[in-house]
PDB file of C-alpha atoms and ligand atoms in Angstrom:
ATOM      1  CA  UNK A 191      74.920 195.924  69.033  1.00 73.00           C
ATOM      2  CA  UNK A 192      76.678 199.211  69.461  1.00 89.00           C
ATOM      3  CA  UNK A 193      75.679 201.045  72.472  1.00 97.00           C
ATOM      4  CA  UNK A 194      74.452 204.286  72.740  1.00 98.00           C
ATOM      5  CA  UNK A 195      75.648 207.580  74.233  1.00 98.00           C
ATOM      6  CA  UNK A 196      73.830 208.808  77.632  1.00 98.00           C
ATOM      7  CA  UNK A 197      73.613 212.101  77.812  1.00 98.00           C
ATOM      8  CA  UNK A 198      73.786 213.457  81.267  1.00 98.00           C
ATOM      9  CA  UNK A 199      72.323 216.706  83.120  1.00 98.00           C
ATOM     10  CA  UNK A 200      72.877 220.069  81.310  1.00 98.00           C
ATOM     11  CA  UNK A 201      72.340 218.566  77.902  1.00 98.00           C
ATOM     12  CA  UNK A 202      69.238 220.184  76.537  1.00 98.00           C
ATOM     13  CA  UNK A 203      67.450 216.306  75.329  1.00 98.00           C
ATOM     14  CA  UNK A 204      67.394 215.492  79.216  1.00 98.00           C
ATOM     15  CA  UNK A 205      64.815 218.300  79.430  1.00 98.00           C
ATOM     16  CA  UNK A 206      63.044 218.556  76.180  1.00 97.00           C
ATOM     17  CA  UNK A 207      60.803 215.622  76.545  1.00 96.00           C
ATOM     18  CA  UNK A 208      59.643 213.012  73.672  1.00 98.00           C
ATOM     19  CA  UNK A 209      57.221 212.738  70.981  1.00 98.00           C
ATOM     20  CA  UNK A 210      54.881 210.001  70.764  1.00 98.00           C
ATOM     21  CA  UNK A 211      55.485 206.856  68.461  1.00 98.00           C
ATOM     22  CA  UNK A 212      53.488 206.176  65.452  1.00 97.00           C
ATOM     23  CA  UNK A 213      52.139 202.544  65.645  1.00 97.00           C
ATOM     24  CA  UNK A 214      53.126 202.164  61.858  1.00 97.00           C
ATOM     25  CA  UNK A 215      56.770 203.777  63.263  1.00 97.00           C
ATOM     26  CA  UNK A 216      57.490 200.157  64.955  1.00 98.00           C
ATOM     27  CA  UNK A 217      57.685 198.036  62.134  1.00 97.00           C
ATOM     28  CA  UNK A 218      60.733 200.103  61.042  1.00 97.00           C
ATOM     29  CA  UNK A 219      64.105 198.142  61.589  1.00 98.00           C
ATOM     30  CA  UNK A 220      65.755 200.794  62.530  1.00 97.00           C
ATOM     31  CA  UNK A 221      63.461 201.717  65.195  1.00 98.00           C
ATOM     32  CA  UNK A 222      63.743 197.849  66.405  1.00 98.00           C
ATOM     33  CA  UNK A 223      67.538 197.866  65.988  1.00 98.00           C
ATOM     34  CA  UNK A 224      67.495 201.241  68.544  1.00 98.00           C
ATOM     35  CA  UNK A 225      64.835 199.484  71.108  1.00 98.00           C
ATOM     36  CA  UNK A 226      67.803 196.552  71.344  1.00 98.00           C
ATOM     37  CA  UNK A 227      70.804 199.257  71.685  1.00 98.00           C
ATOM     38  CA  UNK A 228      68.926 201.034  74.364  1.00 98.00           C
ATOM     39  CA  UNK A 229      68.822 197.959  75.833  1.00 98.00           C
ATOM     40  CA  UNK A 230      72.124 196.921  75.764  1.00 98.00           C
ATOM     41  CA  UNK A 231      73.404 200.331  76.940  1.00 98.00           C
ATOM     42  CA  UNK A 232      71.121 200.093  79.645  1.00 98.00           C
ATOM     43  CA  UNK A 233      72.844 196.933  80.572  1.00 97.00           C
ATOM     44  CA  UNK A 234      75.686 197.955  80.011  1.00 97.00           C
ATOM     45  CA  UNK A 235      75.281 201.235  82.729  1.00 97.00           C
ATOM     46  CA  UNK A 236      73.634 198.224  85.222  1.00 96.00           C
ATOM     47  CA  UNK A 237      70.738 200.392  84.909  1.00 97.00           C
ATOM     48  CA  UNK A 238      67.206 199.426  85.839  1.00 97.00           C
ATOM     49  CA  UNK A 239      65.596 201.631  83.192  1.00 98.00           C
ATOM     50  CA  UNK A 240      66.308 203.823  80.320  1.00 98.00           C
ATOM     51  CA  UNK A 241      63.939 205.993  78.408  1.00 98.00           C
ATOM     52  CA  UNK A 242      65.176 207.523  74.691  1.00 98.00           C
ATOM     53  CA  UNK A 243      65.807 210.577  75.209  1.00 98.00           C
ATOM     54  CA  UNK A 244      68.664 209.634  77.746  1.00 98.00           C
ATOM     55  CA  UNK A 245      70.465 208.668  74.534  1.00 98.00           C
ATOM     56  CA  UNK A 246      69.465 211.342  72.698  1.00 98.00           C
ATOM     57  CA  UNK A 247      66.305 210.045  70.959  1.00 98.00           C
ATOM     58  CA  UNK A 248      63.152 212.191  71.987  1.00 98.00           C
ATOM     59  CA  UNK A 249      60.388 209.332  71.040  1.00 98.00           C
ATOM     60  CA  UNK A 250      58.499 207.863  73.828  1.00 98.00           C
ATOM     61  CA  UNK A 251      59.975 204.386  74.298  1.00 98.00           C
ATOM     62  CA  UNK A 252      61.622 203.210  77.736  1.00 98.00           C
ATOM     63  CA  UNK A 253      62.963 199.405  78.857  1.00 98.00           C
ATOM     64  CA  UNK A 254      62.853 198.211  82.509  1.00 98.00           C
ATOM     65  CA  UNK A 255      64.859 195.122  83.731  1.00 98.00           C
ATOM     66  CA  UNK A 256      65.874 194.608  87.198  1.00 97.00           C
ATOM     67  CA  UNK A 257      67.522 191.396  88.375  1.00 92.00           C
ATOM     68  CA  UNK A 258      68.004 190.831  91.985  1.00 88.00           C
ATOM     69  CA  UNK A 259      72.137 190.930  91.097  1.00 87.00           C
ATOM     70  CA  UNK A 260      71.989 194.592  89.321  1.00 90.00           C
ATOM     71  CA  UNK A 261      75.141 195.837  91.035  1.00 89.00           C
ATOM     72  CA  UNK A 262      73.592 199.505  91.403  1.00 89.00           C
ATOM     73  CA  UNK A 263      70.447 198.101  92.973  1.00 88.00           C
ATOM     74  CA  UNK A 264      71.233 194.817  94.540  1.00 86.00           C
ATOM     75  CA  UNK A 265      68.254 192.228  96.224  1.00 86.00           C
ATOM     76  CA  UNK A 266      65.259 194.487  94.300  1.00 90.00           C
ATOM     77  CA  UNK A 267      62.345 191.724  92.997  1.00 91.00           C
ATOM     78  CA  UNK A 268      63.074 190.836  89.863  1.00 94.00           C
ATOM     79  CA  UNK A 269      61.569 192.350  86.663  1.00 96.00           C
ATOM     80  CA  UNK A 270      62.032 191.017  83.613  1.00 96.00           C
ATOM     81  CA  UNK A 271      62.610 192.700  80.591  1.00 98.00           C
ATOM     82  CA  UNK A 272      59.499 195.446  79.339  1.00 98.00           C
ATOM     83  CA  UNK A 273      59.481 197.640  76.724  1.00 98.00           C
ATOM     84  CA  UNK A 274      57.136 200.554  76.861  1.00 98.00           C
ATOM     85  CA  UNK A 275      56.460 202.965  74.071  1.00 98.00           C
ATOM     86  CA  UNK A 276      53.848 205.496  74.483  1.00 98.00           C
ATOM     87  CA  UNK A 277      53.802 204.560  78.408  1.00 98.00           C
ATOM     88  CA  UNK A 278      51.103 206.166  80.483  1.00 98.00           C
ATOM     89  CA  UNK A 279      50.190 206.082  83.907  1.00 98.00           C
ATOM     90  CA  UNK A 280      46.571 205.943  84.686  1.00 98.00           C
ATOM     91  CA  UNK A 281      45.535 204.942  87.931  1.00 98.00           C
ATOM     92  CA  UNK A 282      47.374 204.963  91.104  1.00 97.00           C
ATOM     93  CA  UNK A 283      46.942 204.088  94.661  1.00 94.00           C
ATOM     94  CA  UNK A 284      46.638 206.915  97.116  1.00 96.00           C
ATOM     95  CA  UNK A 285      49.881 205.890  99.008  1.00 97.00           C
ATOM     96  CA  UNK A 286      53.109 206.933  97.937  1.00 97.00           C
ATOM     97  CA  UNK A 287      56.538 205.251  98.972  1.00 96.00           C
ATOM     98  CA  UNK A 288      59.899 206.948  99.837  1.00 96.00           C
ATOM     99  CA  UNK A 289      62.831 205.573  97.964  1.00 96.00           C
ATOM    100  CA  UNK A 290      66.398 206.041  96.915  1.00 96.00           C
ATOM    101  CA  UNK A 291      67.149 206.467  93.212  1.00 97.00           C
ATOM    102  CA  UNK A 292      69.944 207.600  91.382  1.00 97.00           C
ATOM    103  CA  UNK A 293      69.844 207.827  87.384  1.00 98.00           C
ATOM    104  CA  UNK A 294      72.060 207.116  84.121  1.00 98.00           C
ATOM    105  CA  UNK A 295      71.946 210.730  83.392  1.00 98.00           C
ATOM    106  CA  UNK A 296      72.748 211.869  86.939  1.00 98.00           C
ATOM    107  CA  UNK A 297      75.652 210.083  87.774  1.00 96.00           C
ATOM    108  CA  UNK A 298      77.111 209.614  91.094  1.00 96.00           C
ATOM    109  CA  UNK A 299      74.375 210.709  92.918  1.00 97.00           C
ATOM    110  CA  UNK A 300      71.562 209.121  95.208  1.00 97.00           C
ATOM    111  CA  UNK A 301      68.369 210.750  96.615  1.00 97.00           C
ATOM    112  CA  UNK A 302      65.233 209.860  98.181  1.00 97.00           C
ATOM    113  CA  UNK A 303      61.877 210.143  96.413  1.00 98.00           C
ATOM    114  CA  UNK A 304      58.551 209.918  96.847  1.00 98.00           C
ATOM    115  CA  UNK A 305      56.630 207.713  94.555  1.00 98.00           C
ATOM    116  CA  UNK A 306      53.405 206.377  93.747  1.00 98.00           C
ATOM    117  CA  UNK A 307      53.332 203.149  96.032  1.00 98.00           C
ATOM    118  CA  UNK A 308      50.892 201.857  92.996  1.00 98.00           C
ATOM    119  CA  UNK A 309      49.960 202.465  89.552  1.00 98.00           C
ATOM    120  CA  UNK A 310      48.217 201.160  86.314  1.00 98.00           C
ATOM    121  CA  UNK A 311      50.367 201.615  83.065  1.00 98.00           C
ATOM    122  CA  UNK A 312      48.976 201.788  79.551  1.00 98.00           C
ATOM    123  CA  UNK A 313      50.872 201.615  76.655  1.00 98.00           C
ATOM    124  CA  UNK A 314      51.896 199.956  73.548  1.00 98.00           C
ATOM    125  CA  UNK A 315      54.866 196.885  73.427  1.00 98.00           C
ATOM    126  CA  UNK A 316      57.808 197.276  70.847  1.00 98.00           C
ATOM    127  CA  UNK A 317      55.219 195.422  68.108  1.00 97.00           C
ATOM    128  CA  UNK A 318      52.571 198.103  68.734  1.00 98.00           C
ATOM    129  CA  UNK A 319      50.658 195.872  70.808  1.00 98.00           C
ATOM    130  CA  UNK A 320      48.526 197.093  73.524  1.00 98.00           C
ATOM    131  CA  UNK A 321      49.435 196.568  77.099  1.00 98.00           C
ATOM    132  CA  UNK A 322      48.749 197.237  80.800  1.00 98.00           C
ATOM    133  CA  UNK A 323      49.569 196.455  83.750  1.00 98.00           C
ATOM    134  CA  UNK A 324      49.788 197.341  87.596  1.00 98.00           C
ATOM    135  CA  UNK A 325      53.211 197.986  88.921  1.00 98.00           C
ATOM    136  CA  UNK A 326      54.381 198.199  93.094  1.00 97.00           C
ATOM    137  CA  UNK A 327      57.437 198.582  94.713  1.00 95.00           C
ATOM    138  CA  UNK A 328      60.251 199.216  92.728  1.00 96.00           C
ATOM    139  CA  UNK A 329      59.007 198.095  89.656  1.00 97.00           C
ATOM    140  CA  UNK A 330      56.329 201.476  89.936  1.00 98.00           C
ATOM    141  CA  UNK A 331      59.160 203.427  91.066  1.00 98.00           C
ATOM    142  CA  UNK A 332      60.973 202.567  87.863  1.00 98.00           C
ATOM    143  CA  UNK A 333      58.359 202.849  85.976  1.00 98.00           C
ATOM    144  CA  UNK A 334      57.698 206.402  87.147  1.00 98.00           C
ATOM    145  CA  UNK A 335      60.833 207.353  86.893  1.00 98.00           C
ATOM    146  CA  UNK A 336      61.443 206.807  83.524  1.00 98.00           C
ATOM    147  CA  UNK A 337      57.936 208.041  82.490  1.00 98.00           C
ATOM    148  CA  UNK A 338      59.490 211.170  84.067  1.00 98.00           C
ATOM    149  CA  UNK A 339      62.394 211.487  81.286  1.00 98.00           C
ATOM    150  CA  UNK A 340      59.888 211.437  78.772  1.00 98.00           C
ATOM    151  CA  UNK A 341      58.762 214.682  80.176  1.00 98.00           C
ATOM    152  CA  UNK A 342      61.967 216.468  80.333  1.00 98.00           C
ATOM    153  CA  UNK A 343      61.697 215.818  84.390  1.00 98.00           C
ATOM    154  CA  UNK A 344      64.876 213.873  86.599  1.00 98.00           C
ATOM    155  CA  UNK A 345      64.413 212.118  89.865  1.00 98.00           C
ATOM    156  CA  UNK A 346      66.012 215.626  91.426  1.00 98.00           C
ATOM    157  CA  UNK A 347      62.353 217.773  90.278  1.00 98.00           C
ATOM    158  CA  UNK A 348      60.746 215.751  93.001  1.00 98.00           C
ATOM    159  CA  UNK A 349      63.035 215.468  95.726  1.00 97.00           C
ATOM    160  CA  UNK A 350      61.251 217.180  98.626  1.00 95.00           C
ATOM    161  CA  UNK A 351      64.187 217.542 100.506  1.00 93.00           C
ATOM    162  CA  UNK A 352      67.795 217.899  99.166  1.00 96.00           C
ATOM    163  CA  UNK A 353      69.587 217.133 102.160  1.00 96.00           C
ATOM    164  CA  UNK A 354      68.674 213.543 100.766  1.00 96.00           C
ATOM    165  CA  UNK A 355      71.509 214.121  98.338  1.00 97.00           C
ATOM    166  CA  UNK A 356      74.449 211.670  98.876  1.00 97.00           C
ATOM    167  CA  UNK A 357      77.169 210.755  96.091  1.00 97.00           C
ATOM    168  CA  UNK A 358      77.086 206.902  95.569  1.00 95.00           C
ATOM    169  CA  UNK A 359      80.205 206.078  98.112  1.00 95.00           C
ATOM    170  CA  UNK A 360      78.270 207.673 100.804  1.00 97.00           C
ATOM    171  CA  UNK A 361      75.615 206.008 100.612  1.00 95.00           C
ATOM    172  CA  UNK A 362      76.951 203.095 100.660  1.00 93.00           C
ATOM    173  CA  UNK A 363      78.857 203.792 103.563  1.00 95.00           C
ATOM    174  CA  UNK A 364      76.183 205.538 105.193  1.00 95.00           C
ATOM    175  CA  UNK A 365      72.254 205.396 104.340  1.00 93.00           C
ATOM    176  CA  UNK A 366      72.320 201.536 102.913  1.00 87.00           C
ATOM    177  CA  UNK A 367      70.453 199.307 104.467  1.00 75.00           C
TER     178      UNK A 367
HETATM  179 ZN1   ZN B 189      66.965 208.292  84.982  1.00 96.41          ZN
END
């Protein structure tokens, strides 16, 4: 499986948002064949998520897998593999969360955002199947987050402070807990 260029901040497909999937789209190998390299780059990157257009695909699909020995984001509950194509959210809690992220596309870089504490996602599976589910924790902060990339928006849109900002060895050194 070859894996896929991530484009980073400043190239235009970070900000120009996705188009939604035809249902008919998904029995396409190729469109299967890209769902398992945006996978693998996302492993690859010991990312948590990746949506398409972060590798310069503007369809609405995104994958999610966090395992409690991701090097970027160690001791986070595990979620296993999901991927989302035409992901919604449509219900959340009223409580949001603050959280560190960082991002593929923004690399380097840590910041704290706020985030729906819980929400209900709709959507379709990689077969076209219907799906949804409630998220919490990190698993709706990833969720949200890489919802966001299908709008053109980064984790940096809704910081509501930028003093937040830290580069990666910083934070380790000095805002990990
Ligand atoms: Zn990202």
């Amino acid at each position: 499986m070859p894996l896929l260029k991530i484009a980073r901040l400043g190239h235009p497909n970070i900000r120009s948002g996705a188009d939604a999937v035809l249902v008919e789209q998904l029995q396409l190998p190729a469109i299967q064949h890209f769902i398992d390299d945006m996978i693998a780059t996302m492993r690859d990157a010991h990312g948590v998520g990746i949506a398409a257009p972060q590798v310069h695909v503007s369809q609405q699909i995104i994958a999610i897998e966090v395992s409690p020995e991701n090097p970027r984001y160690p001791h986070q509950a595990e979620v296993p593999l999901m991927v989302l194509v035409n992901p919604k959210i449509v219900e959340h809690g009223e409580d949001s969360d603050q959280g560190w992220e960082g991002c593929l596309s923004v690399p380097d870089l840590r910041g704290l955002v706020p985030r729906w504490a819980r929400v209900s996602v709709k959507g379709l599976d990689r077969h076209g199947q219907k799906v949804r589910f409630d998220a919490e924790g990190f698993h709706a902060r990833v969720v949200q987050h890489e919802i966001d990339h299908l709008n053109g928006q980064v984790f940096l849109d809704r910081l509501p402070d930028l003093s937040s900002l830290t580069h990666l060895r910083e934070y380790e050194q000095y805002w990990k807990r």
